[in-house]
Amino acid sequence: MRKLLVTGGAGFIGANFVHYWARHHPADRLLVLDALTYAGNPANLDPVKDHAGFRFVHGDIRDGALVDRLMREEAIDTIVHFAAESHVDRSILGPDAFIETNVIGTHTLLKAARKAWLDSDDAPASPRFHHVSTDEVYGSLGPTDPAFTETTPYAPNSPYSASKAASDHLVRAYHHTYGLPVTTSNCSNNYGPYHFPEKLIPLLIVNILEGKPLPVYGDGMNIRDWLYVEDHARGIELVLNQGRVGEVYNIGGNNEWANIDIVKLVCQLLDEAFAHDPSLHQRFPRSPAAQNQAASLITYVKDRPGHDRRYAIDAHKIMSELGYAPQESFETGIRKTIDWFLANEPWWRAVMDGSYQDWVKQQYA
Ligand code: NAD
Ligand code: DAU
């Protein structure tokens, strides 16, 4: 039985990972530590709130005393570290929180793991610190460049990716210097249920349903490599169970799309959904998808400063070494995602009107 500390488990990927882990490893203990920033949503953990062995702690990964206490109290043997400031646009507007959480916060967790696992008499037998990182640390690719491998030199271009790169280096250093048993995964763009609607795909879905513009940065020809979020969880599971300590694994789905093509595809799929289900016309009367015209909302806007042109992940290492293979194609994953947003209107309405954070506000009222 593992005793996991999952940081950032109330966010998009962390919550999907917790759901996945509870289903596949029901005997394990799952402690989620999350500060519930704007990106954290207690409702994301509803599917596991009655799961035996699940516990939620509202707190900050930079709070060293809290992390030390939780490590002892729960005899944590596995840390899966998702907590981060994750949105590139916000890092451009205000980098400080990214340095605080992504760099200082990661270092606080590393110190706590070192104390509990290396400097303690009752350390667990096979502890593991798994750090969840991003392909953005490798910088930007030209149109014909080969995809990022684990040995691609780091070249982060945004405050977000620079802060993630710094955290990756700290994780590496704690392994080489102190022997902390770490693994790191660098993943491409995720999409799926519970995705916060500031990121491209959920923003498109929600804006189409609400009849709002679909902002396309620059010429719309920037390329991202998309992976269904549960396939990311599956990759992390493989690294935790079979990955070699000290190693880095890239996780991706070999699924490159230009932004404008994603925008057009989501428009087409929502137009089709409205054509097949007349009840959507009543639920979303102002949506142009009702008239088969979601694409009429496409609006080209000023480009993101320093906008990376192309990301692409080479996932050969995790595939050949650990037998990884994504289970969703983009075709199936994007349909599941759209269906999830159609079936979970109260979830995204609460995010849009801010009431998703009522629980947090009540704690301090
Ligand atoms: P998210 O923004 O949806 O969630 C982040 C979570 O961390 C939130 O619940 C937030 O409340 C919590 N958090 C933030 N600061 C905290 C702090 N100081 N203490 C405790 N909790 C804090 O992010 P996400 O998209 O789920 O990304 C999760 C991780 O995966 C991040 O490390 C990100 O860099 C990495 N990643 C994301 C993607 C992607 O496409 N979204 C791809 C590759 C890697
Ligand atoms: O590559 C992994 C990264 O993917 C993660 O590390 C980040 O945490 C995650 O946010 C994501 O970063 P991106 O910047 O690629 O994701 P975003 O959804 O913000 O943007 C995807 C692309 O779409 C990007 O080229 C910018 C563009 N875009 C985005 C938004 C929000 C638009 O054209 N319009 C938009 O409104």
GROMACS .gro file of C-alpha atoms and ligand atoms in nm:
model
  445
    1MET     CA    1   0.000   0.000   0.000
    2ARG     CA    2   0.135   0.341  -0.099
    3LYS     CA    3   0.078   0.661   0.098
    4LEU     CA    4   0.072   0.941  -0.153
    5LEU     CA    5   0.096   1.315  -0.103
    6VAL     CA    6  -0.051   1.473  -0.416
    7THR     CA    7   0.018   1.846  -0.436
    8GLY     CA    8  -0.214   2.056  -0.651
    9GLY     CA    9  -0.472   1.776  -0.651
   10ALA     CA   10  -0.764   2.022  -0.674
   11GLY     CA   11  -0.637   2.154  -1.009
   12PHE     CA   12  -0.698   2.016  -1.356
   13ILE     CA   13  -0.437   1.741  -1.398
   14GLY     CA   14  -0.393   1.672  -1.026
   15ALA     CA   15  -0.766   1.604  -0.982
   16ASN     CA   16  -0.779   1.375  -1.285
   17PHE     CA   17  -0.475   1.191  -1.148
   18VAL     CA   18  -0.642   1.149  -0.806
   19HIS     CA   19  -0.959   1.012  -0.968
   20TYR     CA   20  -0.749   0.773  -1.176
   21TRP     CA   21  -0.539   0.660  -0.881
   22ALA     CA   22  -0.840   0.601  -0.653
   23ARG     CA   23  -0.998   0.382  -0.922
   24HIS     CA   24  -0.685   0.181  -0.999
   25HIS     CA   25  -0.524   0.161  -0.654
   26PRO     CA   26  -0.818   0.162  -0.412
   27ALA     CA   27  -0.612   0.041  -0.114
   28ASP     CA   28  -0.366   0.334  -0.129
   29ARG     CA   29  -0.392   0.643   0.088
   30LEU     CA   30  -0.430   0.971  -0.101
   31LEU     CA   31  -0.354   1.297   0.075
   32VAL     CA   32  -0.417   1.605  -0.140
   33LEU     CA   33  -0.244   1.929  -0.038
   34ASP     CA   34  -0.376   2.229  -0.231
   35ALA     CA   35  -0.381   2.602  -0.162
   36LEU     CA   36  -0.701   2.647  -0.368
   37THR     CA   37  -0.572   2.939  -0.570
   38TYR     CA   38  -0.802   3.060  -0.849
   39ALA     CA   39  -0.709   2.737  -1.033
   40GLY     CA   40  -0.801   2.504  -0.748
   41ASN     CA   41  -1.161   2.390  -0.722
   42PRO     CA   42  -1.291   2.175  -0.434
   43ALA     CA   43  -1.561   2.037  -0.668
   44ASN     CA   44  -1.285   1.874  -0.874
   45LEU     CA   45  -1.241   1.629  -0.587
   46ASP     CA   46  -1.612   1.543  -0.545
   47PRO     CA   47  -1.569   1.205  -0.722
   48VAL     CA   48  -1.325   1.088  -0.450
   49LYS     CA   49  -1.451   1.269  -0.140
   50ASP     CA   50  -1.602   0.949   0.005
   51HIS     CA   51  -1.316   0.726  -0.105
   52ALA     CA   52  -1.155   0.537   0.184
   53GLY     CA   53  -0.805   0.668   0.241
   54PHE     CA   54  -0.870   1.008   0.079
   55ARG     CA   55  -0.793   1.324   0.275
   56PHE     CA   56  -0.785   1.687   0.165
   57VAL     CA   57  -0.570   1.950   0.334
   58HIS     CA   58  -0.612   2.313   0.239
   59GLY     CA   59  -0.261   2.452   0.257
   60ASP     CA   60   0.038   2.591   0.076
   61ILE     CA   61   0.336   2.387  -0.042
   62ARG     CA   62   0.559   2.674   0.073
   63ASP     CA   63   0.452   2.611   0.433
   64GLY     CA   64   0.746   2.394   0.541
   65ALA     CA   65   0.610   2.323   0.891
   66LEU     CA   66   0.280   2.202   0.746
   67VAL     CA   67   0.450   1.981   0.487
   68ASP     CA   68   0.683   1.832   0.755
   69ARG     CA   69   0.384   1.757   0.977
   70LEU     CA   70   0.188   1.590   0.696
   71MET     CA   71   0.489   1.380   0.595
   72ARG     CA   72   0.515   1.248   0.954
   73GLU     CA   73   0.143   1.222   1.031
   74GLU     CA   74   0.063   1.021   0.717
   75ALA     CA   75   0.399   0.842   0.686
   76ILE     CA   76   0.409   0.959   0.324
   77ASP     CA   77   0.622   0.740   0.097
   78THR     CA   78   0.531   0.893  -0.241
   79ILE     CA   79   0.504   1.258  -0.341
   80VAL     CA   80   0.341   1.340  -0.674
   81HIS     CA   81   0.402   1.709  -0.724
   82PHE     CA   82   0.153   1.889  -0.950
   83ALA     CA   83   0.104   2.214  -0.757
   84ALA     CA   84   0.209   2.509  -0.969
   85GLU     CA   85   0.107   2.833  -1.125
   86SER     CA   86   0.041   2.693  -1.471
   87HIS     CA   87  -0.086   2.960  -1.711
   88VAL     CA   88   0.166   3.124  -1.945
   89ASP     CA   89  -0.042   3.441  -1.999
   90ARG     CA   90  -0.066   3.501  -1.623
   91SER     CA   91   0.312   3.452  -1.589
   92ILE     CA   92   0.363   3.731  -1.842
   93LEU     CA   93   0.133   3.965  -1.648
   94GLY     CA   94   0.275   3.876  -1.303
   95PRO     CA   95   0.572   3.640  -1.269
   96ASP     CA   96   0.613   3.662  -0.889
   97ALA     CA   97   0.361   3.394  -0.795
   98PHE     CA   98   0.530   3.158  -1.043
   99ILE     CA   99   0.868   3.198  -0.873
  100GLU     CA  100   0.705   3.163  -0.530
  101THR     CA  101   0.510   2.844  -0.595
  102ASN     CA  102   0.700   2.675  -0.876
  103VAL     CA  103   1.052   2.741  -0.747
  104ILE     CA  104   1.029   2.811  -0.370
  105GLY     CA  105   0.735   2.572  -0.326
  106THR     CA  106   0.912   2.287  -0.503
  107HIS     CA  107   1.222   2.350  -0.293
  108THR     CA  108   1.014   2.340   0.027
  109LEU     CA  109   0.880   1.998  -0.074
  110LEU     CA  110   1.228   1.869  -0.159
  111LYS     CA  111   1.356   1.978   0.182
  112ALA     CA  112   1.063   1.804   0.355
  113ALA     CA  113   1.120   1.483   0.156
  114ARG     CA  114   1.490   1.488   0.237
  115LYS     CA  115   1.416   1.534   0.607
  116ALA     CA  116   1.152   1.260   0.620
  117TRP     CA  117   1.324   1.005   0.398
  118LEU     CA  118   1.699   1.060   0.425
  119ASP     CA  119   1.751   1.214   0.770
  120SER     CA  120   1.506   1.004   0.967
  121ASP     CA  121   1.523   0.672   1.150
  122ASP     CA  122   1.178   0.557   1.041
  123ALA     CA  123   1.204   0.634   0.669
  124PRO     CA  124   0.981   0.431   0.432
  125ALA     CA  125   1.141   0.144   0.238
  126SER     CA  126   1.106   0.276  -0.119
  127PRO     CA  127   1.016   0.643  -0.118
  128ARG     CA  128   0.968   0.840  -0.437
  129PHE     CA  129   0.943   1.209  -0.526
  130HIS     CA  130   0.777   1.245  -0.865
  131HIS     CA  131   0.795   1.591  -1.019
  132VAL     CA  132   0.540   1.682  -1.286
  133SER     CA  133   0.686   1.917  -1.543
  134THR     CA  134   0.628   2.045  -1.892
  135ASP     CA  135   0.768   2.033  -2.244
  136GLU     CA  136   0.783   2.413  -2.238
  137VAL     CA  137   1.120   2.395  -2.059
  138TYR     CA  138   1.276   2.287  -2.391
  139GLY     CA  139   1.181   2.613  -2.566
  140SER     CA  140   1.038   2.646  -2.915
  141LEU     CA  141   1.081   2.428  -3.227
  142GLY     CA  142   1.107   2.531  -3.590
  143PRO     CA  143   0.874   2.366  -3.843
  144THR     CA  144   1.113   2.082  -3.934
  145ASP     CA  145   1.301   2.040  -3.605
  146PRO     CA  146   1.284   1.695  -3.445
  147ALA     CA  147   1.058   1.668  -3.140
  148PHE     CA  148   1.189   1.730  -2.788
  149THR     CA  149   1.372   1.436  -2.628
  150GLU     CA  150   1.488   1.405  -2.267
  151THR     CA  151   1.832   1.530  -2.375
  152THR     CA  152   1.711   1.843  -2.557
  153PRO     CA  153   1.886   2.139  -2.391
  154TYR     CA  154   1.666   2.357  -2.173
  155ALA     CA  155   1.568   2.693  -2.328
  156PRO     CA  156   1.262   2.825  -2.142
  157ASN     CA  157   1.110   3.140  -2.293
  158SER     CA  158   0.831   3.252  -2.057
  159PRO     CA  159   0.842   3.326  -1.685
  160TYR     CA  160   0.622   3.016  -1.643
  161SER     CA  161   0.857   2.783  -1.829
  162ALA     CA  162   1.163   2.940  -1.665
  163SER     CA  163   1.013   2.874  -1.321
  164LYS     CA  164   0.934   2.513  -1.417
  165ALA     CA  165   1.288   2.472  -1.554
  166ALA     CA  166   1.428   2.600  -1.224
  167SER     CA  167   1.216   2.349  -1.033
  168ASP     CA  168   1.330   2.064  -1.262
  169HIS     CA  169   1.693   2.156  -1.191
  170LEU     CA  170   1.633   2.162  -0.816
  171VAL     CA  171   1.475   1.814  -0.832
  172ARG     CA  172   1.774   1.687  -1.030
  173ALA     CA  173   2.018   1.850  -0.789
  174TYR     CA  174   1.852   1.691  -0.484
  175HIS     CA  175   1.901   1.350  -0.646
  176HIS     CA  176   2.263   1.405  -0.744
  177THR     CA  177   2.367   1.582  -0.424
  178TYR     CA  178   2.166   1.407  -0.152
  179GLY     CA  179   2.052   1.088  -0.323
  180LEU     CA  180   1.683   1.180  -0.300
  181PRO     CA  181   1.489   0.919  -0.503
  182VAL     CA  182   1.329   1.136  -0.770
  183THR     CA  183   1.173   1.100  -1.112
  184THR     CA  184   1.054   1.378  -1.343
  185SER     CA  185   0.810   1.372  -1.632
  186ASN     CA  186   0.783   1.646  -1.894
  187CYS     CA  187   0.448   1.640  -2.064
  188SER     CA  188   0.289   1.815  -2.360
  189ASN     CA  189  -0.042   2.009  -2.356
  190ASN     CA  190  -0.318   1.824  -2.169
  191TYR     CA  191  -0.691   1.850  -2.232
  192GLY     CA  192  -0.998   1.683  -2.082
  193PRO     CA  193  -1.253   1.710  -1.798
  194TYR     CA  194  -1.208   1.979  -1.527
  195HIS     CA  195  -0.980   2.187  -1.753
  196PHE     CA  196  -0.991   2.548  -1.630
  197PRO     CA  197  -1.153   2.764  -1.899
  198GLU     CA  198  -0.864   3.007  -1.932
  199LYS     CA  199  -0.673   2.748  -2.138
  200LEU     CA  200  -0.739   2.717  -2.511
  201ILE     CA  201  -0.962   2.408  -2.546
  202PRO     CA  202  -1.202   2.463  -2.252
  203LEU     CA  203  -1.214   2.835  -2.332
  204LEU     CA  204  -1.328   2.753  -2.686
  205ILE     CA  205  -1.601   2.515  -2.566
  206VAL     CA  206  -1.740   2.750  -2.301
  207ASN     CA  207  -1.723   3.057  -2.527
  208ILE     CA  208  -1.905   2.878  -2.810
  209LEU     CA  209  -2.183   2.775  -2.568
  210GLU     CA  210  -2.205   3.132  -2.438
  211GLY     CA  211  -2.181   3.294  -2.781
  212LYS     CA  212  -1.859   3.480  -2.696
  213PRO     CA  213  -1.559   3.549  -2.926
  214LEU     CA  214  -1.295   3.279  -2.975
  215PRO     CA  215  -0.962   3.464  -2.941
  216VAL     CA  216  -0.687   3.329  -3.167
  217TYR     CA  217  -0.343   3.467  -3.086
  218GLY     CA  218  -0.132   3.596  -3.378
  219ASP     CA  219  -0.174   3.402  -3.702
  220GLY     CA  220  -0.314   3.091  -3.529
  221MET     CA  221  -0.032   2.879  -3.672
  222ASN     CA  222   0.145   2.803  -3.342
  223ILE     CA  223   0.159   2.429  -3.288
  224ARG     CA  224   0.090   2.233  -2.969
  225ASP     CA  225   0.107   1.856  -2.908
  226TRP     CA  226  -0.213   1.747  -2.729
  227LEU     CA  227  -0.258   1.461  -2.481
  228TYR     CA  228  -0.577   1.346  -2.310
  229VAL     CA  229  -0.534   1.407  -1.937
  230GLU     CA  230  -0.603   1.047  -1.831
  231ASP     CA  231  -0.323   0.932  -2.060
  232HIS     CA  232  -0.096   1.166  -1.867
  233ALA     CA  233  -0.209   1.005  -1.539
  234ARG     CA  234  -0.137   0.664  -1.690
  235GLY     CA  235   0.214   0.776  -1.787
  236ILE     CA  236   0.286   0.903  -1.436
  237GLU     CA  237   0.160   0.574  -1.292
  238LEU     CA  238   0.410   0.386  -1.511
  239VAL     CA  239   0.696   0.612  -1.405
  240LEU     CA  240   0.605   0.570  -1.037
  241ASN     CA  241   0.581   0.193  -1.065
  242GLN     CA  242   0.858   0.111  -1.311
  243GLY     CA  243   1.057   0.428  -1.385
  244ARG     CA  244   1.425   0.435  -1.295
  245VAL     CA  245   1.516   0.664  -1.006
  246GLY     CA  246   1.692   0.980  -1.121
  247GLU     CA  247   1.550   0.955  -1.474
  248VAL     CA  248   1.340   1.196  -1.678
  249TYR     CA  249   1.056   1.073  -1.901
  250ASN     CA  250   0.881   1.275  -2.171
  251ILE     CA  251   0.508   1.201  -2.199
  252GLY     CA  252   0.315   1.288  -2.515
  253GLY     CA  253   0.065   1.162  -2.767
  254ASN     CA  254   0.235   1.239  -3.099
  255ASN     CA  255  -0.055   1.469  -3.180
  256GLU     CA  256   0.055   1.805  -3.320
  257TRP     CA  257  -0.210   2.058  -3.416
  258ALA     CA  258  -0.196   2.421  -3.531
  259ASN     CA  259  -0.413   2.629  -3.297
  260ILE     CA  260  -0.645   2.748  -3.574
  261ASP     CA  261  -0.715   2.387  -3.676
  262ILE     CA  262  -0.810   2.301  -3.317
  263VAL     CA  263  -1.039   2.605  -3.308
  264LYS     CA  264  -1.210   2.500  -3.632
  265LEU     CA  265  -1.243   2.139  -3.515
  266VAL     CA  266  -1.405   2.236  -3.183
  267CYS     CA  267  -1.646   2.464  -3.375
  268GLN     CA  268  -1.737   2.182  -3.614
  269LEU     CA  269  -1.789   1.928  -3.335
  270LEU     CA  270  -2.014   2.164  -3.139
  271ASP     CA  271  -2.213   2.250  -3.453
  272GLU     CA  272  -2.263   1.876  -3.502
  273ALA     CA  273  -2.362   1.824  -3.137
  274PHE     CA  274  -2.634   2.092  -3.170
  275ALA     CA  275  -2.755   1.938  -3.496
  276HIS     CA  276  -2.795   1.598  -3.328
  277ASP     CA  277  -2.944   1.711  -2.997
  278PRO     CA  278  -3.229   1.966  -3.019
  279SER     CA  279  -3.231   2.010  -2.638
  280LEU     CA  280  -2.899   2.200  -2.670
  281HIS     CA  281  -3.087   2.477  -2.856
  282GLN     CA  282  -3.300   2.539  -2.543
  283ARG     CA  283  -3.003   2.516  -2.306
  284PHE     CA  284  -2.775   2.745  -2.506
  285PRO     CA  285  -3.008   2.966  -2.714
  286ARG     CA  286  -2.746   3.231  -2.793
  287SER     CA  287  -2.481   2.987  -2.910
  288PRO     CA  288  -2.406   3.029  -3.283
  289ALA     CA  289  -2.350   2.651  -3.285
  290ALA     CA  290  -2.731   2.640  -3.281
  291GLN     CA  291  -2.718   2.783  -3.634
  292ASN     CA  292  -2.419   2.571  -3.739
  293GLN     CA  293  -2.203   2.881  -3.718
  294ALA     CA  294  -1.969   2.848  -3.422
  295ALA     CA  295  -1.679   2.945  -3.648
  296SER     CA  296  -1.837   3.290  -3.690
  297LEU     CA  297  -1.702   3.364  -3.340
  298ILE     CA  298  -1.335   3.323  -3.442
  299THR     CA  299  -1.150   3.648  -3.367
  300TYR     CA  300  -0.781   3.702  -3.436
  301VAL     CA  301  -0.620   3.901  -3.153
  302LYS     CA  302  -0.278   4.042  -3.065
  303ASP     CA  303  -0.017   3.770  -3.019
  304ARG     CA  304   0.113   3.649  -2.681
  305PRO     CA  305   0.454   3.814  -2.615
  306GLY     CA  306   0.735   3.563  -2.677
  307HIS     CA  307   0.480   3.310  -2.802
  308ASP     CA  308   0.659   2.974  -2.858
  309ARG     CA  309   0.595   2.863  -3.214
  310ARG     CA  310   0.591   2.485  -3.185
  311TYR     CA  311   0.607   2.213  -2.921
  312ALA     CA  312   0.637   1.843  -3.002
  313ILE     CA  313   0.723   1.556  -2.769
  314ASP     CA  314   0.927   1.251  -2.859
  315ALA     CA  315   0.792   0.989  -2.618
  316HIS     CA  316   1.008   0.697  -2.737
  317LYS     CA  317   1.183   0.655  -2.402
  318ILE     CA  318   0.869   0.597  -2.192
  319MET     CA  319   0.717   0.388  -2.471
  320SER     CA  320   1.011   0.153  -2.518
  321GLU     CA  321   1.133   0.141  -2.156
  322LEU     CA  322   0.800   0.133  -1.972
  323GLY     CA  323   0.558   0.018  -2.242
  324TYR     CA  324   0.363   0.345  -2.244
  325ALA     CA  325   0.095   0.403  -2.509
  326PRO     CA  326  -0.181   0.666  -2.495
  327GLN     CA  327  -0.525   0.504  -2.500
  328GLU     CA  328  -0.720   0.797  -2.646
  329SER     CA  329  -0.684   0.920  -3.002
  330PHE     CA  330  -0.742   1.293  -3.045
  331GLU     CA  331  -1.071   1.206  -3.218
  332THR     CA  332  -1.202   1.015  -2.912
  333GLY     CA  333  -1.044   1.243  -2.652
  334ILE     CA  334  -1.179   1.570  -2.790
  335ARG     CA  335  -1.531   1.423  -2.822
  336LYS     CA  336  -1.517   1.299  -2.462
  337THR     CA  337  -1.402   1.644  -2.352
  338ILE     CA  338  -1.684   1.825  -2.533
  339ASP     CA  339  -1.938   1.574  -2.397
  340TRP     CA  340  -1.801   1.631  -2.044
  341PHE     CA  341  -1.845   2.009  -2.070
  342LEU     CA  342  -2.199   1.964  -2.209
  343ALA     CA  343  -2.287   1.725  -1.925
  344ASN     CA  344  -2.124   1.938  -1.654
  345GLU     CA  345  -2.264   2.283  -1.716
  346PRO     CA  346  -2.299   2.358  -1.340
  347TRP     CA  347  -1.923   2.297  -1.300
  348TRP     CA  348  -1.815   2.554  -1.556
  349ARG     CA  349  -2.095   2.800  -1.474
  350ALA     CA  350  -1.968   2.804  -1.114
  351VAL     CA  351  -1.617   2.875  -1.242
  352MET     CA  352  -1.742   3.155  -1.467
  353ASP     CA  353  -1.946   3.327  -1.192
  354GLY     CA  354  -1.682   3.270  -0.922
  355SER     CA  355  -1.906   3.066  -0.690
  356TYR     CA  356  -1.669   2.767  -0.722
  357GLN     CA  357  -1.457   2.942  -0.462
  358ASP     CA  358  -1.738   2.998  -0.207
  359TRP     CA  359  -1.596   2.718   0.009
  360VAL     CA  360  -1.260   2.896   0.028
  361LYS     CA  361  -1.422   3.232   0.110
  362GLN     CA  362  -1.631   3.070   0.388
  363GLN     CA  363  -1.313   2.942   0.556
  364TYR     CA  364  -1.201   3.299   0.613
  365ALA     CA  365  -1.537   3.473   0.663
  366NAD     P1  366  -0.376   2.400  -1.259
  366NAD     O1  367  -0.339   2.544  -1.266
  366NAD     O2  368  -0.505   2.354  -1.316
  366NAD     O3  369  -0.372   2.349  -1.107
  366NAD     C1  370  -0.269   2.385  -1.018
  366NAD     C2  371  -0.314   2.348  -0.878
  366NAD     O4  372  -0.208   2.382  -0.786
  366NAD     C3  373  -0.438   2.425  -0.829
  366NAD     O5  374  -0.528   2.336  -0.766
  366NAD     C4  375  -0.383   2.526  -0.730
  366NAD     O6  376  -0.475   2.560  -0.628
  366NAD     C5  377  -0.263   2.450  -0.675
  366NAD     N1  378  -0.161   2.541  -0.620
  366NAD     C6  379  -0.108   2.652  -0.679
  366NAD     N2  380  -0.019   2.710  -0.596
  366NAD     C7  381  -0.013   2.632  -0.485
  366NAD     C8  382   0.063   2.639  -0.366
  366NAD     N3  383   0.151   2.738  -0.344
  366NAD     N4  384   0.045   2.544  -0.272
  366NAD     C9  385  -0.045   2.442  -0.292
  366NAD     N5  386  -0.120   2.433  -0.404
  366NAD    C10  387  -0.103   2.526  -0.500
  366NAD     O7  388  -0.253   2.323  -1.327
  366NAD     P2  389  -0.254   2.194  -1.419
  366NAD     O8  390  -0.281   2.235  -1.558
  366NAD     O9  391  -0.336   2.091  -1.355
  366NAD    O10  392  -0.099   2.154  -1.411
  366NAD    C11  393  -0.052   2.069  -1.307
  366NAD    C12  394   0.097   2.049  -1.322
  366NAD    O11  395   0.125   1.992  -1.449
  366NAD    C13  396   0.177   2.179  -1.317
  366NAD    O12  397   0.296   2.153  -1.247
  366NAD    C14  398   0.206   2.210  -1.464
  366NAD    O13  399   0.326   2.283  -1.476
  366NAD    C15  400   0.220   2.071  -1.521
  366NAD     N6  401   0.184   2.056  -1.663
  366NAD    C16  402   0.064   2.105  -1.710
  366NAD    C17  403   0.030   2.081  -1.844
  366NAD    C18  404  -0.103   2.129  -1.901
  366NAD    O14  405  -0.125   2.115  -2.020
  366NAD     N7  406  -0.194   2.183  -1.821
  366NAD    C19  407   0.119   2.012  -1.928
  366NAD    C20  408   0.240   1.967  -1.875
  366NAD    C21  409   0.271   1.988  -1.743
  367DAU     O1  410   0.298   2.243  -2.322
  367DAU     C1  411   0.254   2.221  -2.191
  367DAU     C2  412   0.191   2.348  -2.138
  367DAU     O2  413   0.063   2.361  -2.201
  367DAU     C3  414   0.175   2.348  -1.987
  367DAU     O3  415   0.302   2.343  -1.926
  367DAU     C4  416   0.099   2.472  -1.938
  367DAU     O4  417   0.076   2.464  -1.799
  367DAU     C5  418  -0.035   2.476  -2.010
  367DAU     O5  419  -0.105   2.593  -1.974
  367DAU     C6  420  -0.013   2.473  -2.162
  367DAU     O6  421   0.050   2.594  -2.205
  367DAU     P1  422   0.006   2.667  -2.341
  367DAU     O7  423   0.046   2.809  -2.334
  367DAU     O8  424   0.049   2.589  -2.460
  367DAU     O9  425  -0.156   2.650  -2.328
  367DAU     P2  426  -0.277   2.751  -2.362
  367DAU    O10  427  -0.400   2.669  -2.353
  367DAU    O11  428  -0.269   2.875  -2.281
  367DAU    O12  429  -0.251   2.790  -2.512
  367DAU     C7  430  -0.245   2.691  -2.614
  367DAU     C8  431  -0.214   2.762  -2.744
  367DAU    O13  432  -0.329   2.840  -2.782
  367DAU     C9  433  -0.100   2.859  -2.735
  367DAU    O14  434  -0.029   2.858  -2.858
  367DAU    C10  435  -0.166   2.994  -2.716
  367DAU    C11  436  -0.297   2.979  -2.792
  367DAU     N1  437  -0.413   3.053  -2.738
  367DAU    C12  438  -0.441   3.039  -2.606
  367DAU    C13  439  -0.550   3.104  -2.550
  367DAU    C14  440  -0.580   3.092  -2.402
  367DAU    C15  441  -0.493   3.127  -2.821
  367DAU    O15  442  -0.468   3.137  -2.943
  367DAU     N2  443  -0.602   3.192  -2.768
  367DAU    C16  444  -0.632   3.184  -2.635
  367DAU    O16  445  -0.732   3.247  -2.590
   0.00000   0.00000   0.00000
